[in-house]
Coordinates of C-alpha atoms and ligand atoms in Angstrom, one line a residue:
M21 CA 81.5 4.6 -41.9
S22 CA 79.4 6.5 -44.5
K23 CA 76.8 8.7 -44.6
A24 CA 73.2 8.1 -46.8
Y25 CA 69.9 9.3 -47.1
L26 CA 66.8 7.3 -47.9
G27 CA 63.4 8.8 -49.0
I28 CA 60.3 6.4 -47.6
G29 CA 57.3 6.5 -48.6
T30 CA 53.7 4.3 -48.2
N31 CA 49.8 5.1 -49.1
I32 CA 48.2 1.4 -47.9
G33 CA 47.2 0.2 -44.8
N34 CA 48.8 1.5 -41.4
R35 CA 50.8 4.4 -42.4
E36 CA 52.2 5.0 -39.8
E37 CA 53.2 1.1 -38.7
N38 CA 54.6 1.4 -42.0
L39 CA 57.0 3.8 -41.6
K40 CA 58.0 2.4 -38.0
N41 CA 58.7 -1.0 -39.2
A42 CA 60.6 0.6 -42.3
L43 CA 62.8 2.8 -39.3
L44 CA 63.1 -0.5 -37.1
S45 CA 64.6 -2.5 -40.3
L46 CA 67.0 -0.4 -41.5
N47 CA 68.0 -0.1 -37.9
L48 CA 68.7 -3.8 -37.9
L49 CA 70.9 -3.6 -41.1
P50 CA 74.2 -5.2 -40.2
T51 CA 76.6 -2.4 -39.6
T52 CA 73.6 0.0 -39.8
K53 CA 72.5 3.2 -37.4
V54 CA 69.8 5.3 -38.8
T55 CA 71.4 9.0 -37.3
A56 CA 68.5 11.2 -38.1
I57 CA 64.8 11.3 -39.2
S58 CA 62.4 13.8 -40.7
C59 CA 59.0 15.1 -39.8
V60 CA 56.3 13.1 -41.4
Y61 CA 54.5 14.6 -44.5
E62 CA 51.1 13.5 -45.9
T63 CA 51.5 14.2 -49.5
E64 CA 49.2 14.1 -52.4
P65 CA 49.8 11.1 -54.9
V66 CA 52.7 12.1 -58.1
G67 CA 52.8 10.2 -61.1
Y68 CA 49.5 8.4 -60.9
A69 CA 46.5 10.1 -59.2
E70 CA 44.0 7.6 -58.5
Q71 CA 45.6 6.2 -55.4
D72 CA 45.3 7.5 -51.8
D73 CA 47.7 10.1 -50.2
F74 CA 51.2 9.2 -49.2
L75 CA 52.6 9.3 -45.7
N76 CA 56.7 10.3 -46.9
M77 CA 59.6 10.9 -44.5
A78 CA 63.2 10.8 -44.9
V79 CA 66.1 9.3 -42.9
E80 CA 69.7 9.5 -42.6
I81 CA 71.9 6.8 -42.0
E82 CA 75.4 5.7 -41.1
T83 CA 77.0 2.2 -42.6
E84 CA 79.8 0.3 -43.4
L85 CA 77.4 -1.2 -46.2
T86 CA 78.0 -0.1 -49.7
A87 CA 75.4 1.6 -51.8
Q88 CA 74.8 -1.6 -53.7
N89 CA 74.4 -3.2 -50.6
I90 CA 71.8 -0.5 -49.1
L91 CA 70.0 -0.7 -52.6
G92 CA 70.1 -4.7 -52.3
A93 CA 68.4 -4.0 -48.1
C94 CA 65.8 -1.8 -49.4
L95 CA 64.5 -4.3 -51.8
G96 CA 64.7 -6.7 -49.0
I97 CA 62.9 -5.0 -46.7
E98 CA 59.9 -3.7 -48.7
A99 CA 59.3 -7.7 -49.5
G100 CA 59.6 -8.2 -45.9
L101 CA 57.0 -5.6 -45.1
G102 CA 54.7 -7.5 -48.0
R103 CA 55.4 -4.7 -50.9
I104 CA 53.5 -6.6 -54.1
R105 CA 54.6 -4.6 -57.6
N106 CA 51.8 -4.5 -59.9
I107 CA 50.7 -0.9 -61.2
K108 CA 53.8 0.9 -62.0
N109 CA 53.6 4.6 -59.6
G110 CA 50.8 2.7 -58.0
P111 CA 50.1 2.1 -54.4
R112 CA 52.3 0.9 -52.3
I113 CA 52.9 -0.8 -48.7
I114 CA 56.1 0.8 -48.1
D115 CA 58.8 2.1 -50.6
I116 CA 62.6 3.2 -49.3
D117 CA 64.3 4.3 -52.2
L118 CA 68.2 5.4 -51.7
L119 CA 68.6 9.3 -52.4
L120 CA 72.6 9.7 -51.9
Y121 CA 75.4 7.6 -50.6
E122 CA 78.2 10.5 -49.6
D123 CA 78.9 12.3 -52.8
E124 CA 79.3 9.2 -55.0
I125 CA 77.8 9.2 -58.1
I126 CA 76.5 6.0 -59.5
N127 CA 75.4 4.7 -63.0
T128 CA 74.5 1.4 -63.4
P129 CA 71.3 -0.5 -64.9
S130 CA 70.2 -1.4 -61.2
L131 CA 71.2 1.6 -59.6
V132 CA 71.5 5.8 -60.4
L133 CA 72.9 8.1 -57.6
P134 CA 71.9 10.8 -56.7
H135 CA 68.8 9.7 -57.3
P136 CA 67.8 10.8 -60.8
R137 CA 64.0 12.5 -60.0
M138 CA 64.8 13.2 -56.2
F139 CA 64.8 17.4 -56.8
E140 CA 61.8 17.2 -58.7
R141 CA 60.2 15.9 -56.0
E142 CA 59.1 18.1 -52.8
F143 CA 57.9 15.1 -51.0
V144 CA 61.4 14.1 -51.2
I145 CA 63.2 17.5 -50.5
R146 CA 61.1 18.9 -47.7
P147 CA 62.1 16.2 -45.2
L148 CA 65.6 16.0 -46.4
L149 CA 66.0 19.5 -45.7
D150 CA 64.3 18.8 -42.0
I151 CA 67.5 16.7 -41.9
D152 CA 70.0 18.8 -43.1
F153 CA 69.0 22.1 -44.1
E154 CA 72.7 23.1 -44.9
N155 CA 73.5 19.7 -46.7
P156 CA 75.8 20.7 -49.6
L157 CA 74.7 17.7 -51.1
F158 CA 70.9 18.8 -51.5
N159 CA 70.6 22.5 -49.9
R160 CA 71.1 24.4 -53.4
E161 CA 69.1 27.4 -53.8
W162 CA 65.7 26.6 -54.5
A163 CA 63.6 28.4 -56.9
E164 CA 60.1 29.9 -55.3
N165 CA 58.3 27.6 -58.0
E166 CA 60.1 24.3 -56.6
L167 CA 58.9 24.1 -53.1
T168 CA 55.4 25.6 -53.1
G169 CA 54.0 23.5 -50.3
N170 CA 51.1 22.4 -52.9
G171 CA 50.0 18.8 -52.0
I172 CA 52.3 18.5 -48.8
K173 CA 51.1 19.0 -45.7
K174 CA 53.2 18.3 -42.3
Y175 CA 51.8 15.3 -40.1
L176 CA 53.6 14.5 -37.4
N177 CA 56.8 16.7 -35.9
K178 CA 58.8 13.1 -34.8
I179 CA 57.3 9.7 -35.5
E180 CA 57.3 7.6 -32.3
I181 CA 58.8 4.5 -32.2
D182 CA 58.1 2.4 -28.8
Ligands
LIG224 C1 55.2 13.1 -65.2 C2 55.1 11.6 -65.2 C3 55.5 13.5 -63.9 C4 55.6 11.1 -64.0 C5 55.9 12.8 -62.5 C6 56.5 11.4 -60.8 C7 56.2 9.2 -61.5 C8 56.9 10.5 -59.3 C9 56.7 8.7 -60.6 C10 55.9 11.6 -62.9 C11 56.4 10.8 -62.0 C12 56.9 9.2 -59.6 C13 55.4 8.7 -54.1 C14 54.4 9.5 -55.0 C15 55.2 7.6 -56.5 C16 55.3 8.9 -53.0 C17 53.7 10.9 -53.4 C18 57.6 8.7 -58.2 C19 56.9 7.1 -57.9 N1 56.0 7.9 -54.9 N2 53.7 10.1 -54.5 N3 54.5 8.9 -56.4 N4 54.8 10.1 -52.6 N5 53.5 11.9 -52.9 O1 56.1 8.6 -52.2 O2 57.7 9.2 -57.1 S1 55.5 6.6 -57.6
LIG225 MG1 59.8 6.4 -54.7
LIG226 MG1 61.5 2.7 -54.6

């Protein structure tokens, strides 16, 4: 069984529903269980400013799938939930990023792990630290200027899945 961490973001439509649908879909993957979820944050867009605010969260999964399998599954779930890829860094119904898979270092054209820009993005790191503040994969000493709280606010302590 392997542990992996995923970042999820959405800024189109019913954002809470989109997050719930992503969690439900992940939990339906073969051999896979969502084992921890972060709080939900409302975050200002980064990379392309002229779009609505995001909801972002992180999840931990346990799975027998490989990192490549998970990547493929995430792209499949995104498509299934109606994601259309047009503007680079633009608005999306759902974005599911594989951030970490155990302590594996992967450098292939389709997948780079750990996610190369995760440590620069507070909308990724904040939720991960909710899940496991101690995890050596992402608990390195954060410089004061890295986790500012700017452009990110807690939106929900726990998303309710009925
Ligand atoms: C210079 C150039 C500085 C580009 C930053 C940052 C590009 C982030 C892409 C960047 C740059 C991204 C989300 C988002 C996106 C999200 C929030 C990306 C991909 N996804 N903003 N922007 N949440 N708040 O999930 O992460 S586009
Ligand atoms: Mg992303
Ligand atoms: Mg993505």
